[in-house]
């Protein structure tokens, strides 16, 4: 990081308080009419909707009776789904905060994702099963099948089409499924698998395993790039513009250059491990959720090191 530009006065970290327990997940909306939002899931059972640019509180989805582990928006950002330790996935009106429906599971639900072009959501629960629900027909038949041999660290994501999903768990296996058959079409075993994220914009899976961050091709789960970092990589995401990727390393939120893998920034401020981080849809910031119950919005290195006008020097 030698010969770096000075820090811009516009590079301000936003701190979002309000939660009382750890924050395990951040979910951004798309940019809608010039703005965007994010939902912070929390073990206090009260996921919060915030303005994505300012971090200002907009509302709280109140109704879960257990920890909320994951949230996601529909494509229009009009609705939100949440996955909880109270054995349910809930559907919310993102405008008025009303709970529209609740799907009961036989165990804690750790992950949920919404398809971008149809009304289906997919969940991963601690009974090791993957389920698909229809948000427009609450009473329709539920598709379900056994996902992994280990129920810990389960995550699940829709692919680009309506027939593909990706899943991972603490059995250290990443799977690509064809939901028409319920069979795995591709799989990849990675030792010390910590987390998997899917970037629809970049069409890549971002994987943390030990001290390595890998980018996988969604077509066949082959590795397109490996980046070796100096500390254990607990979680990671790639910016929508594809220029940088961010990594949660214990108490730090770090940012790296995709082109050469060099560390650009190392942010400190959390008082507990970083559990999850996601880039904003405009690639100008990324938000981190931590065990300390705080959400911090960090400016990206392009904002931090942008050239200053003579009046600012």
PDB file of N, CA and C in Angstrom, residues 25-27 39-42 47 68-73 80-83 112:
ATOM      1  N   UNK A  25     -26.261 -10.752   9.080  1.00  0.00           N
ATOM      2  CA  UNK A  25     -26.521 -10.674   7.646  1.00  0.00           C
ATOM      3  C   UNK A  25     -26.962  -9.275   7.247  1.00  0.00           C
ATOM      4  N   UNK A  26     -26.494  -8.843   6.069  1.00  0.00           N
ATOM      5  CA  UNK A  26     -26.884  -7.572   5.452  1.00  0.00           C
ATOM      6  C   UNK A  26     -27.421  -7.876   4.056  1.00  0.00           C
ATOM      7  N   UNK A  27     -28.551  -7.280   3.696  1.00  0.00           N
ATOM      8  CA  UNK A  27     -29.121  -7.481   2.360  1.00  0.00           C
ATOM      9  C   UNK A  27     -29.484  -6.135   1.750  1.00  0.00           C
ATOM     10  N   UNK A  39     -31.469  -4.218   4.580  1.00  0.00           N
ATOM     11  CA  UNK A  39     -32.049  -4.807   5.790  1.00  0.00           C
ATOM     12  C   UNK A  39     -30.928  -5.462   6.570  1.00  0.00           C
ATOM     13  N   UNK A  40     -30.859  -5.156   7.861  1.00  0.00           N
ATOM     14  CA  UNK A  40     -29.900  -5.812   8.750  1.00  0.00           C
ATOM     15  C   UNK A  40     -30.645  -6.843   9.582  1.00  0.00           C
ATOM     16  N   UNK A  41     -30.270  -8.110   9.435  1.00  0.00           N
ATOM     17  CA  UNK A  41     -30.847  -9.175  10.261  1.00  0.00           C
ATOM     18  C   UNK A  41     -30.137  -9.193  11.606  1.00  0.00           C
ATOM     19  N   UNK A  42     -30.840  -9.617  12.648  1.00  0.00           N
ATOM     20  CA  UNK A  42     -30.228  -9.556  13.980  1.00  0.00           C
ATOM     21  C   UNK A  42     -30.759 -10.658  14.886  1.00  0.00           C
ATOM     22  N   UNK A  47     -35.351  -7.391  12.537  1.00  0.00           N
ATOM     23  CA  UNK A  47     -34.633  -6.889  11.353  1.00  0.00           C
ATOM     24  C   UNK A  47     -35.038  -5.458  11.038  1.00  0.00           C
ATOM     25  N   UNK A  68     -33.220 -13.517  13.914  1.00  0.00           N
ATOM     26  CA  UNK A  68     -33.348 -13.461  12.458  1.00  0.00           C
ATOM     27  C   UNK A  68     -31.946 -13.568  11.872  1.00  0.00           C
ATOM     28  N   UNK A  69     -31.742 -14.600  11.042  1.00  0.00           N
ATOM     29  CA  UNK A  69     -30.416 -14.904  10.531  1.00  0.00           C
ATOM     30  C   UNK A  69     -30.154 -14.368   9.126  1.00  0.00           C
ATOM     31  N   UNK A  70     -31.222 -14.095   8.362  1.00  0.00           N
ATOM     32  CA  UNK A  70     -31.033 -13.709   6.970  1.00  0.00           C
ATOM     33  C   UNK A  70     -32.267 -12.973   6.474  1.00  0.00           C
ATOM     34  N   UNK A  71     -32.065 -12.078   5.522  1.00  0.00           N
ATOM     35  CA  UNK A  71     -33.165 -11.335   4.899  1.00  0.00           C
ATOM     36  C   UNK A  71     -32.846 -11.137   3.422  1.00  0.00           C
ATOM     37  N   UNK A  72     -33.881 -10.852   2.631  1.00  0.00           N
ATOM     38  CA  UNK A  72     -33.640 -10.494   1.230  1.00  0.00           C
ATOM     39  C   UNK A  72     -34.835  -9.734   0.666  1.00  0.00           C
ATOM     40  N   UNK A  73     -34.559  -8.920  -0.340  1.00  0.00           N
ATOM     41  CA  UNK A  73     -35.577  -8.145  -1.044  1.00  0.00           C
ATOM     42  C   UNK A  73     -36.031  -8.891  -2.289  1.00  0.00           C
ATOM     43  N   UNK A  80     -39.971  -7.975   1.483  1.00  0.00           N
ATOM     44  CA  UNK A  80     -38.792  -8.537   2.132  1.00  0.00           C
ATOM     45  C   UNK A  80     -39.170  -9.890   2.718  1.00  0.00           C
ATOM     46  N   UNK A  81     -38.265 -10.836   2.664  1.00  0.00           N
ATOM     47  CA  UNK A  81     -38.441 -12.095   3.386  1.00  0.00           C
ATOM     48  C   UNK A  81     -37.350 -12.220   4.436  1.00  0.00           C
ATOM     49  N   UNK A  82     -37.675 -12.885   5.544  1.00  0.00           N
ATOM     50  CA  UNK A  82     -36.740 -13.054   6.652  1.00  0.00           C
ATOM     51  C   UNK A  82     -36.750 -14.504   7.123  1.00  0.00           C
ATOM     52  N   UNK A  83     -35.583 -15.004   7.510  1.00  0.00           N
ATOM     53  CA  UNK A  83     -35.429 -16.380   8.004  1.00  0.00           C
ATOM     54  C   UNK A  83     -35.048 -16.326   9.477  1.00  0.00           C
ATOM     55  N   UNK A 112     -32.358 -17.498   3.423  1.00  0.00           N
ATOM     56  CA  UNK A 112     -33.455 -17.351   2.476  1.00  0.00           C
ATOM     57  C   UNK A 112     -32.980 -16.476   1.315  1.00  0.00           C
TER      58      UNK A 112
END
